[in-house]
Amino acid sequence: MLALRYTTQLLLDRSAPAPTPGPGEALIRTRRAGIASSDLAVSRGLVPFSGILGHEFAGVVERLHPEASKDDRKRWEGKRVAGSINIICGQCDLCRKGLSTHCRARKVLGLYEKDGCFAELFTLPLRNLCEIPPKVHDDQAVFAEPLAAAIHAAQMIRAEGKPYITILGDGVSGLLCAQIMARLNASVRLLGKHPEKFTLCEKWGIKHRHISEVGRRHDQDIVVDCTGSPEGLTLAQALVRPRGTIILKTTAAPVGSEETPNPHGVDLSPLVRDEVTLIGSRCGSIPDALAALASGAVDVLPLITRRAKLAEALEALRLAAAPDQIKVLLEP
Ligand SMILES: [Zn+2]
């Protein structure tokens, strides 16, 4: 089968062996896959991963393990699915405490120890899967993973007394967070760099400003950093009020990486001085994301700026890195 693989460099593998589902797993045929900033980080050697890339998907369950129960077969085979990217053991102390997304033996689809969805076929445990509701198109369901993360970030916020929330960054993560948080009882604005993305904010009725135009007055109750760069946290510290909260969603660019040189690291002393709460936020619930899509609460289709065939994945990854792109989708 066709698969986009990274070992020491990106390679379009035209004769990758099709995976076989293990016990408790499903073999899934990819219908849509989204290129994320973490995929670009893998392709640049910034994330220590070797294997088939890709973790944002909408797919169809092709078949289960030969020993799967009749009930499971009936439940899953032929169904359209999205899924959680964290493959967990279910047995370690963290899994038993309800912190399974932090499982000590965790593998992550297309990012850590598990081949991903930039392929014709891939596997995931059944317990990771969630059926896509009929009214949610594949083009929408492929956003389930980043949308789940945005919903999770919003769930970490206590929106009491109509707080001022600033979202930093106008990539997919920022644009999804802005839509979700605009539904809270809060005053939400997005700071970005790309005027074409402000048009989307206008459509959604969300305030927006160019990142260079804002005063750094320590007056925001909550700042959500979706910039993907170390500078985001520095700016967030200049915007947040004393005893305010910063939600850090940035993971893609390590401090001092080749991509975003920052040899001095991030000065965290403002966190102490202003007694700021810093909250890291990562993955959320796929069922919550699919429910939000089914209810029409989130507008994701305008985020698709380009489509490419899996056979053109190398070129698509190059394109996805351009600042005018929001979400580039791969299709079979
Ligand atoms: Zn575990």
mmCIF file of C-alpha atoms and ligand atoms in Angstrom:
data_model
loop_
_atom_site.group_PDB
_atom_site.id
_atom_site.type_symbol
_atom_site.label_atom_id
_atom_site.label_comp_id
_atom_site.label_asym_id
_atom_site.label_seq_id
_atom_site.Cartn_x
_atom_site.Cartn_y
_atom_site.Cartn_z
ATOM 1 C CA MET A 1 0.000 0.000 0.000
ATOM 2 C CA LEU A 2 0.893 3.676 -0.252
ATOM 3 C CA ALA A 3 2.222 5.328 2.940
ATOM 4 C CA LEU A 4 4.127 8.468 3.921
ATOM 5 C CA ARG A 5 6.990 7.413 6.126
ATOM 6 C CA TYR A 6 9.683 9.258 8.053
ATOM 7 C CA THR A 7 12.897 7.539 9.066
ATOM 8 C CA THR A 8 15.806 9.865 8.488
ATOM 9 C CA GLN A 9 13.871 11.687 5.808
ATOM 10 C CA LEU A 10 10.381 11.791 4.362
ATOM 11 C CA LEU A 11 9.626 9.022 1.917
ATOM 12 C CA LEU A 12 6.525 8.099 -0.050
ATOM 13 C CA ASP A 13 6.580 4.314 0.332
ATOM 14 C CA ARG A 14 4.667 2.747 -2.567
ATOM 15 C CA SER A 15 5.007 -0.831 -1.341
ATOM 16 C CA ALA A 16 4.462 -0.554 2.405
ATOM 17 C CA PRO A 17 3.056 -3.790 3.841
ATOM 18 C CA ALA A 18 -0.626 -3.453 4.795
ATOM 19 C CA PRO A 19 -0.945 -3.674 8.588
ATOM 20 C CA THR A 20 -2.895 -6.504 10.217
ATOM 21 C CA PRO A 21 -5.155 -5.735 13.177
ATOM 22 C CA GLY A 22 -4.006 -7.224 16.480
ATOM 23 C CA PRO A 23 -6.404 -8.529 19.148
ATOM 24 C CA GLY A 24 -8.818 -5.731 20.089
ATOM 25 C CA GLU A 25 -7.808 -3.669 17.073
ATOM 26 C CA ALA A 26 -9.536 -2.517 13.903
ATOM 27 C CA LEU A 27 -8.062 -2.175 10.445
ATOM 28 C CA ILE A 28 -9.164 1.224 9.173
ATOM 29 C CA ARG A 29 -9.197 2.550 5.621
ATOM 30 C CA THR A 30 -8.267 6.236 5.557
ATOM 31 C CA ARG A 31 -10.862 8.459 3.835
ATOM 32 C CA ARG A 32 -9.463 11.809 4.948
ATOM 33 C CA ALA A 33 -6.295 12.703 6.822
ATOM 34 C CA GLY A 34 -5.333 16.150 8.050
ATOM 35 C CA ILE A 35 -1.779 17.488 8.027
ATOM 36 C CA ALA A 36 -0.980 18.983 11.448
ATOM 37 C CA SER A 37 1.909 21.111 12.645
ATOM 38 C CA SER A 38 3.210 18.109 14.596
ATOM 39 C CA ASP A 39 3.461 16.167 11.305
ATOM 40 C CA LEU A 40 5.585 18.994 9.931
ATOM 41 C CA ALA A 41 7.715 18.845 13.083
ATOM 42 C CA VAL A 42 8.227 15.084 12.542
ATOM 43 C CA SER A 43 9.148 15.682 8.901
ATOM 44 C CA ARG A 44 11.827 18.157 10.013
ATOM 45 C CA GLY A 45 13.322 15.726 12.515
ATOM 46 C CA LEU A 46 12.141 17.806 15.512
ATOM 47 C CA VAL A 47 10.101 14.953 17.004
ATOM 48 C CA PRO A 48 11.845 11.643 17.658
ATOM 49 C CA PHE A 49 9.517 9.441 15.608
ATOM 50 C CA SER A 50 10.213 6.914 12.925
ATOM 51 C CA GLY A 51 7.355 5.322 10.995
ATOM 52 C CA ILE A 52 4.215 6.253 9.056
ATOM 53 C CA LEU A 53 3.047 9.783 9.863
ATOM 54 C CA GLY A 54 -0.460 11.097 10.482
ATOM 55 C CA HIS A 55 -2.939 11.205 13.366
ATOM 56 C CA GLU A 56 -5.921 13.267 12.171
ATOM 57 C CA PHE A 57 -8.320 11.061 10.240
ATOM 58 C CA ALA A 58 -11.782 10.031 9.205
ATOM 59 C CA GLY A 59 -11.907 6.431 8.064
ATOM 60 C CA VAL A 60 -13.953 3.273 7.607
ATOM 61 C CA VAL A 61 -13.415 0.085 9.581
ATOM 62 C CA GLU A 62 -12.378 -2.546 7.073
ATOM 63 C CA ARG A 63 -12.155 -5.525 9.424
ATOM 64 C CA LEU A 64 -11.303 -6.616 12.962
ATOM 65 C CA HIS A 65 -8.921 -9.247 14.327
ATOM 66 C CA PRO A 66 -9.999 -12.781 13.279
ATOM 67 C CA GLU A 67 -10.866 -13.624 16.895
ATOM 68 C CA ALA A 68 -13.077 -10.561 17.415
ATOM 69 C CA SER A 69 -16.570 -11.268 18.746
ATOM 70 C CA LYS A 70 -19.594 -11.334 16.474
ATOM 71 C CA ASP A 71 -20.995 -8.372 18.399
ATOM 72 C CA ASP A 72 -17.850 -6.307 17.840
ATOM 73 C CA ARG A 73 -17.851 -7.182 14.155
ATOM 74 C CA LYS A 74 -21.457 -6.106 13.803
ATOM 75 C CA ARG A 75 -20.766 -2.987 15.867
ATOM 76 C CA TRP A 76 -17.755 -1.789 13.872
ATOM 77 C CA GLU A 77 -17.202 -3.354 10.448
ATOM 78 C CA GLY A 78 -18.104 -0.951 7.646
ATOM 79 C CA LYS A 79 -18.656 1.942 10.067
ATOM 80 C CA ARG A 80 -17.220 5.419 9.559
ATOM 81 C CA VAL A 81 -14.977 6.283 12.491
ATOM 82 C CA ALA A 82 -12.832 8.954 14.090
ATOM 83 C CA GLY A 83 -10.640 8.077 17.035
ATOM 84 C CA SER A 84 -8.435 8.945 19.949
ATOM 85 C CA ILE A 85 -4.749 8.988 19.030
ATOM 86 C CA ASN A 86 -3.512 7.779 22.451
ATOM 87 C CA ILE A 87 -3.028 4.027 22.627
ATOM 88 C CA ILE A 88 -3.091 3.069 26.285
ATOM 89 C CA CYS A 89 -2.332 -0.010 28.413
ATOM 90 C CA GLY A 90 -5.382 0.295 30.681
ATOM 91 C CA GLN A 91 -3.395 -1.221 33.545
ATOM 92 C CA CYS A 92 -0.771 1.222 34.805
ATOM 93 C CA ASP A 93 -1.331 3.461 37.853
ATOM 94 C CA LEU A 94 -2.261 6.460 35.672
ATOM 95 C CA CYS A 95 -4.745 4.482 33.558
ATOM 96 C CA ARG A 96 -6.352 3.164 36.756
ATOM 97 C CA LYS A 97 -6.604 6.712 38.137
ATOM 98 C CA GLY A 98 -8.601 7.886 35.119
ATOM 99 C CA LEU A 99 -5.568 9.602 33.578
ATOM 100 C CA SER A 100 -5.338 7.192 30.673
ATOM 101 C CA THR A 101 -4.357 9.880 28.141
ATOM 102 C CA HIS A 102 -1.162 10.057 30.224
ATOM 103 C CA CYS A 103 -0.661 6.247 30.320
ATOM 104 C CA ARG A 104 2.919 5.331 31.205
ATOM 105 C CA ALA A 105 3.064 2.881 28.294
ATOM 106 C CA ARG A 106 1.306 5.270 25.906
ATOM 107 C CA LYS A 107 1.819 5.076 22.166
ATOM 108 C CA VAL A 108 0.515 7.834 19.903
ATOM 109 C CA LEU A 109 -0.820 7.322 16.388
ATOM 110 C CA GLY A 110 1.706 8.633 13.885
ATOM 111 C CA LEU A 111 3.722 10.393 16.592
ATOM 112 C CA TYR A 112 5.150 7.841 18.998
ATOM 113 C CA GLU A 113 5.742 4.091 18.519
ATOM 114 C CA LYS A 114 2.641 3.582 16.339
ATOM 115 C CA ASP A 115 2.270 3.883 12.572
ATOM 116 C CA GLY A 116 -0.172 6.624 11.590
ATOM 117 C CA CYS A 117 -2.926 7.338 9.090
ATOM 118 C CA PHE A 118 -1.002 8.858 6.148
ATOM 119 C CA ALA A 119 -1.480 5.462 4.484
ATOM 120 C CA GLU A 120 -4.236 3.572 2.736
ATOM 121 C CA LEU A 121 -4.758 1.468 5.878
ATOM 122 C CA PHE A 122 -3.817 1.687 9.556
ATOM 123 C CA THR A 123 -4.846 0.075 12.851
ATOM 124 C CA LEU A 124 -6.215 1.366 16.162
ATOM 125 C CA PRO A 125 -7.738 -0.340 19.212
ATOM 126 C CA LEU A 126 -11.543 -0.549 19.133
ATOM 127 C CA ARG A 127 -11.716 1.345 22.404
ATOM 128 C CA ASN A 128 -10.143 4.347 20.659
ATOM 129 C CA LEU A 129 -12.876 4.501 18.028
ATOM 130 C CA CYS A 130 -16.009 6.590 17.838
ATOM 131 C CA GLU A 131 -18.584 6.217 15.078
ATOM 132 C CA ILE A 132 -19.078 9.367 13.000
ATOM 133 C CA PRO A 133 -22.727 10.545 13.152
ATOM 134 C CA PRO A 134 -24.489 10.348 9.741
ATOM 135 C CA LYS A 135 -24.859 14.125 9.387
ATOM 136 C CA VAL A 136 -21.131 14.748 9.924
ATOM 137 C CA HIS A 137 -19.226 14.627 6.620
ATOM 138 C CA ASP A 138 -15.741 13.085 6.404
ATOM 139 C CA ASP A 139 -14.408 16.595 5.677
ATOM 140 C CA GLN A 140 -15.711 17.672 9.098
ATOM 141 C CA ALA A 141 -14.913 14.498 11.038
ATOM 142 C CA VAL A 142 -11.245 14.756 10.081
ATOM 143 C CA PHE A 143 -11.109 17.746 12.469
ATOM 144 C CA ALA A 144 -12.234 15.632 15.442
ATOM 145 C CA GLU A 145 -8.752 15.406 16.981
ATOM 146 C CA PRO A 146 -7.806 19.127 16.963
ATOM 147 C CA LEU A 147 -11.391 20.066 17.841
ATOM 148 C CA ALA A 148 -11.376 17.680 20.819
ATOM 149 C CA ALA A 149 -8.196 19.405 22.023
ATOM 150 C CA ALA A 150 -9.845 22.848 21.694
ATOM 151 C CA ILE A 151 -12.911 21.682 23.628
ATOM 152 C CA HIS A 152 -10.642 20.195 26.297
ATOM 153 C CA ALA A 153 -8.793 23.529 26.657
ATOM 154 C CA ALA A 154 -12.141 25.325 27.086
ATOM 155 C CA GLN A 155 -13.137 22.795 29.746
ATOM 156 C CA MET A 156 -10.032 23.736 31.719
ATOM 157 C CA ILE A 157 -11.192 27.349 31.975
ATOM 158 C CA ARG A 158 -13.524 28.587 34.678
ATOM 159 C CA ALA A 159 -15.413 31.300 32.798
ATOM 160 C CA GLU A 160 -16.792 33.187 35.794
ATOM 161 C CA GLY A 161 -17.682 36.897 35.701
ATOM 162 C CA LYS A 162 -17.345 37.246 31.905
ATOM 163 C CA PRO A 163 -13.549 36.951 31.716
ATOM 164 C CA TYR A 164 -11.387 38.509 29.013
ATOM 165 C CA ILE A 165 -9.852 35.687 26.990
ATOM 166 C CA THR A 166 -7.119 36.221 24.400
ATOM 167 C CA ILE A 167 -6.235 33.431 21.990
ATOM 168 C CA LEU A 168 -2.761 33.689 20.508
ATOM 169 C CA GLY A 169 -2.245 32.224 17.044
ATOM 170 C CA ASP A 170 -4.445 31.928 13.974
ATOM 171 C CA GLY A 171 -3.649 28.362 12.912
ATOM 172 C CA VAL A 172 -6.193 25.530 13.171
ATOM 173 C CA SER A 173 -5.769 25.265 16.930
ATOM 174 C CA GLY A 174 -6.316 28.995 17.514
ATOM 175 C CA LEU A 175 -9.272 29.197 15.125
ATOM 176 C CA LEU A 176 -10.969 26.192 16.751
ATOM 177 C CA CYS A 177 -10.278 27.453 20.297
ATOM 178 C CA ALA A 178 -11.705 30.851 19.329
ATOM 179 C CA GLN A 179 -14.938 29.269 18.087
ATOM 180 C CA ILE A 180 -15.329 27.061 21.145
ATOM 181 C CA MET A 181 -14.432 29.743 23.675
ATOM 182 C CA ALA A 182 -16.683 32.323 21.998
ATOM 183 C CA ARG A 183 -19.551 30.143 23.230
ATOM 184 C CA LEU A 184 -18.490 30.618 26.854
ATOM 185 C CA ASN A 185 -19.775 33.588 28.838
ATOM 186 C CA ALA A 186 -16.576 35.495 28.066
ATOM 187 C CA SER A 187 -15.146 38.302 25.962
ATOM 188 C CA VAL A 188 -12.966 36.493 23.427
ATOM 189 C CA ARG A 189 -10.485 37.908 20.941
ATOM 190 C CA LEU A 190 -7.971 36.207 18.681
ATOM 191 C CA LEU A 191 -4.522 37.621 17.939
ATOM 192 C CA GLY A 192 -2.981 36.498 14.669
ATOM 193 C CA LYS A 193 -0.745 37.538 11.829
ATOM 194 C CA HIS A 194 -2.698 36.639 8.704
ATOM 195 C CA PRO A 195 -5.442 38.985 7.465
ATOM 196 C CA GLU A 196 -7.111 36.221 5.416
ATOM 197 C CA LYS A 197 -7.771 34.340 8.644
ATOM 198 C CA PHE A 198 -9.347 37.418 10.232
ATOM 199 C CA THR A 199 -12.057 37.161 7.561
ATOM 200 C CA LEU A 200 -13.099 33.870 9.165
ATOM 201 C CA CYS A 201 -13.245 35.520 12.609
ATOM 202 C CA GLU A 202 -15.480 38.207 11.148
ATOM 203 C CA LYS A 203 -17.794 35.540 9.732
ATOM 204 C CA TRP A 204 -17.991 33.930 13.178
ATOM 205 C CA GLY A 205 -18.406 37.252 15.013
ATOM 206 C CA ILE A 206 -15.130 36.880 16.902
ATOM 207 C CA LYS A 207 -12.982 39.925 17.693
ATOM 208 C CA HIS A 208 -9.487 39.829 16.205
ATOM 209 C CA ARG A 209 -6.356 41.966 16.086
ATOM 210 C CA HIS A 210 -2.943 41.754 14.514
ATOM 211 C CA ILE A 211 -0.508 40.400 17.079
ATOM 212 C CA SER A 212 1.744 43.462 16.681
ATOM 213 C CA GLU A 213 -1.093 45.903 17.409
ATOM 214 C CA VAL A 214 -1.968 44.915 20.951
ATOM 215 C CA GLY A 215 -0.865 46.594 24.140
ATOM 216 C CA ARG A 216 0.943 44.357 26.603
ATOM 217 C CA ARG A 217 -0.900 45.620 29.623
ATOM 218 C CA HIS A 218 -1.293 42.567 31.822
ATOM 219 C CA ASP A 219 -5.073 42.865 31.624
ATOM 220 C CA GLN A 220 -6.314 39.543 30.217
ATOM 221 C CA ASP A 221 -7.900 37.054 32.612
ATOM 222 C CA ILE A 222 -7.002 34.077 30.430
ATOM 223 C CA VAL A 223 -4.516 33.744 27.553
ATOM 224 C CA VAL A 224 -4.505 30.624 25.390
ATOM 225 C CA ASP A 225 -1.230 30.096 23.532
ATOM 226 C CA CYS A 226 -1.834 28.311 20.223
ATOM 227 C CA THR A 227 1.118 29.873 18.395
ATOM 228 C CA GLY A 228 3.307 26.779 18.208
ATOM 229 C CA SER A 229 6.340 28.924 18.965
ATOM 230 C CA PRO A 230 8.313 29.636 22.145
ATOM 231 C CA GLU A 231 7.592 33.350 21.684
ATOM 232 C CA GLY A 232 3.923 32.605 22.375
ATOM 233 C CA LEU A 233 4.529 31.978 26.058
ATOM 234 C CA THR A 234 6.614 35.143 26.359
ATOM 235 C CA LEU A 235 3.802 37.194 24.814
ATOM 236 C CA ALA A 236 1.168 35.395 26.912
ATOM 237 C CA GLN A 237 3.046 36.407 30.059
ATOM 238 C CA ALA A 238 2.957 40.052 28.918
ATOM 239 C CA LEU A 239 -0.798 39.939 28.281
ATOM 240 C CA VAL A 240 -2.121 38.017 31.282
ATOM 241 C CA ARG A 241 -3.203 39.863 34.410
ATOM 242 C CA PRO A 242 -1.734 39.105 37.846
ATOM 243 C CA ARG A 243 -3.218 35.825 39.130
ATOM 244 C CA GLY A 244 -4.584 35.166 35.658
ATOM 245 C CA THR A 245 -4.286 31.905 33.733
ATOM 246 C CA ILE A 246 -2.256 30.873 30.699
ATOM 247 C CA ILE A 247 -3.342 27.767 28.814
ATOM 248 C CA LEU A 248 -0.388 26.421 26.881
ATOM 249 C CA LYS A 249 -1.333 24.379 23.809
ATOM 250 C CA THR A 250 1.961 24.836 22.002
ATOM 251 C CA THR A 251 3.947 21.620 21.700
ATOM 252 C CA ALA A 252 5.228 21.550 18.156
ATOM 253 C CA ALA A 253 8.312 23.721 18.454
ATOM 254 C CA PRO A 254 10.778 22.914 21.199
ATOM 255 C CA VAL A 255 12.567 25.896 22.703
ATOM 256 C CA GLY A 256 15.761 26.648 20.833
ATOM 257 C CA SER A 257 14.880 24.385 17.899
ATOM 258 C CA GLU A 258 16.338 24.963 14.492
ATOM 259 C CA GLU A 259 12.921 26.201 13.297
ATOM 260 C CA THR A 260 12.486 28.896 15.901
ATOM 261 C CA PRO A 261 15.875 29.758 17.330
ATOM 262 C CA ASN A 262 15.514 30.934 20.893
ATOM 263 C CA PRO A 263 18.862 30.185 22.506
ATOM 264 C CA HIS A 264 17.970 32.009 25.688
ATOM 265 C CA GLY A 265 14.861 29.930 26.321
ATOM 266 C CA VAL A 266 11.698 31.442 27.760
ATOM 267 C CA ASP A 267 11.983 33.719 30.784
ATOM 268 C CA LEU A 268 9.460 32.302 33.245
ATOM 269 C CA SER A 269 10.053 34.879 35.975
ATOM 270 C CA PRO A 270 6.814 36.793 35.075
ATOM 271 C CA LEU A 271 4.868 33.660 36.058
ATOM 272 C CA VAL A 272 6.245 33.968 39.573
ATOM 273 C CA ARG A 273 6.085 37.761 39.784
ATOM 274 C CA ASP A 274 2.455 37.887 38.654
ATOM 275 C CA GLU A 275 1.432 34.623 40.365
ATOM 276 C CA VAL A 276 0.106 33.317 37.054
ATOM 277 C CA THR A 277 -1.367 29.844 36.725
ATOM 278 C CA LEU A 278 0.125 27.970 33.769
ATOM 279 C CA ILE A 279 -1.947 25.036 32.505
ATOM 280 C CA GLY A 280 -0.740 22.624 29.845
ATOM 281 C CA SER A 281 -3.483 21.244 27.625
ATOM 282 C CA ARG A 282 -3.293 18.466 25.048
ATOM 283 C CA CYS A 283 -5.853 15.879 23.886
ATOM 284 C CA GLY A 284 -9.607 15.897 24.427
ATOM 285 C CA SER A 285 -12.632 13.698 23.908
ATOM 286 C CA ILE A 286 -13.377 12.561 20.345
ATOM 287 C CA PRO A 287 -17.075 11.893 21.172
ATOM 288 C CA ASP A 288 -17.369 15.504 22.458
ATOM 289 C CA ALA A 289 -15.826 16.775 19.214
ATOM 290 C CA LEU A 290 -18.125 14.699 16.988
ATOM 291 C CA ALA A 291 -21.133 15.880 19.022
ATOM 292 C CA ALA A 292 -20.055 19.517 18.535
ATOM 293 C CA LEU A 293 -19.731 18.915 14.784
ATOM 294 C CA ALA A 294 -23.126 17.177 14.601
ATOM 295 C CA SER A 295 -24.807 20.060 16.449
ATOM 296 C CA GLY A 296 -23.403 22.592 13.971
ATOM 297 C CA ALA A 297 -21.694 24.467 16.837
ATOM 298 C CA VAL A 298 -18.363 24.604 15.011
ATOM 299 C CA ASP A 299 -17.592 25.691 11.463
ATOM 300 C CA VAL A 300 -14.626 23.674 10.168
ATOM 301 C CA LEU A 301 -15.102 23.437 6.394
ATOM 302 C CA PRO A 302 -13.648 26.927 5.683
ATOM 303 C CA LEU A 303 -10.455 25.779 7.413
ATOM 304 C CA ILE A 304 -9.734 23.398 4.519
ATOM 305 C CA THR A 305 -7.471 25.383 2.218
ATOM 306 C CA ARG A 306 -6.163 22.573 0.027
ATOM 307 C CA ARG A 307 -6.659 18.901 -0.808
ATOM 308 C CA ALA A 308 -4.186 16.425 -2.206
ATOM 309 C CA LYS A 309 -4.094 12.735 -3.027
ATOM 310 C CA LEU A 310 -2.065 10.531 -0.715
ATOM 311 C CA ALA A 311 0.222 9.890 -3.698
ATOM 312 C CA GLU A 312 1.057 13.627 -3.605
ATOM 313 C CA ALA A 313 1.673 13.674 0.157
ATOM 314 C CA LEU A 314 5.283 14.882 -0.080
ATOM 315 C CA GLU A 315 4.243 17.980 -1.985
ATOM 316 C CA ALA A 316 1.197 18.416 0.276
ATOM 317 C CA LEU A 317 3.415 18.540 3.384
ATOM 318 C CA ARG A 318 5.558 21.197 1.767
ATOM 319 C CA LEU A 319 2.440 23.208 0.939
ATOM 320 C CA ALA A 320 0.995 22.771 4.430
ATOM 321 C CA ALA A 321 3.948 24.672 5.872
ATOM 322 C CA ALA A 322 3.047 27.842 3.937
ATOM 323 C CA PRO A 323 1.611 30.609 6.143
ATOM 324 C CA ASP A 324 -1.479 31.074 3.962
ATOM 325 C CA GLN A 325 -2.580 27.460 4.472
ATOM 326 C CA ILE A 326 -4.839 26.472 7.347
ATOM 327 C CA LYS A 327 -5.649 22.767 6.910
ATOM 328 C CA VAL A 328 -4.371 20.624 4.069
ATOM 329 C CA LEU A 329 -6.235 17.330 3.676
ATOM 330 C CA LEU A 330 -4.996 14.082 2.174
ATOM 331 C CA GLU A 331 -7.430 11.809 0.372
ATOM 332 C CA PRO A 332 -6.998 8.283 -1.027
HETATM 333 ZN ZN ZN B 1 -1.498 2.783 31.161
#
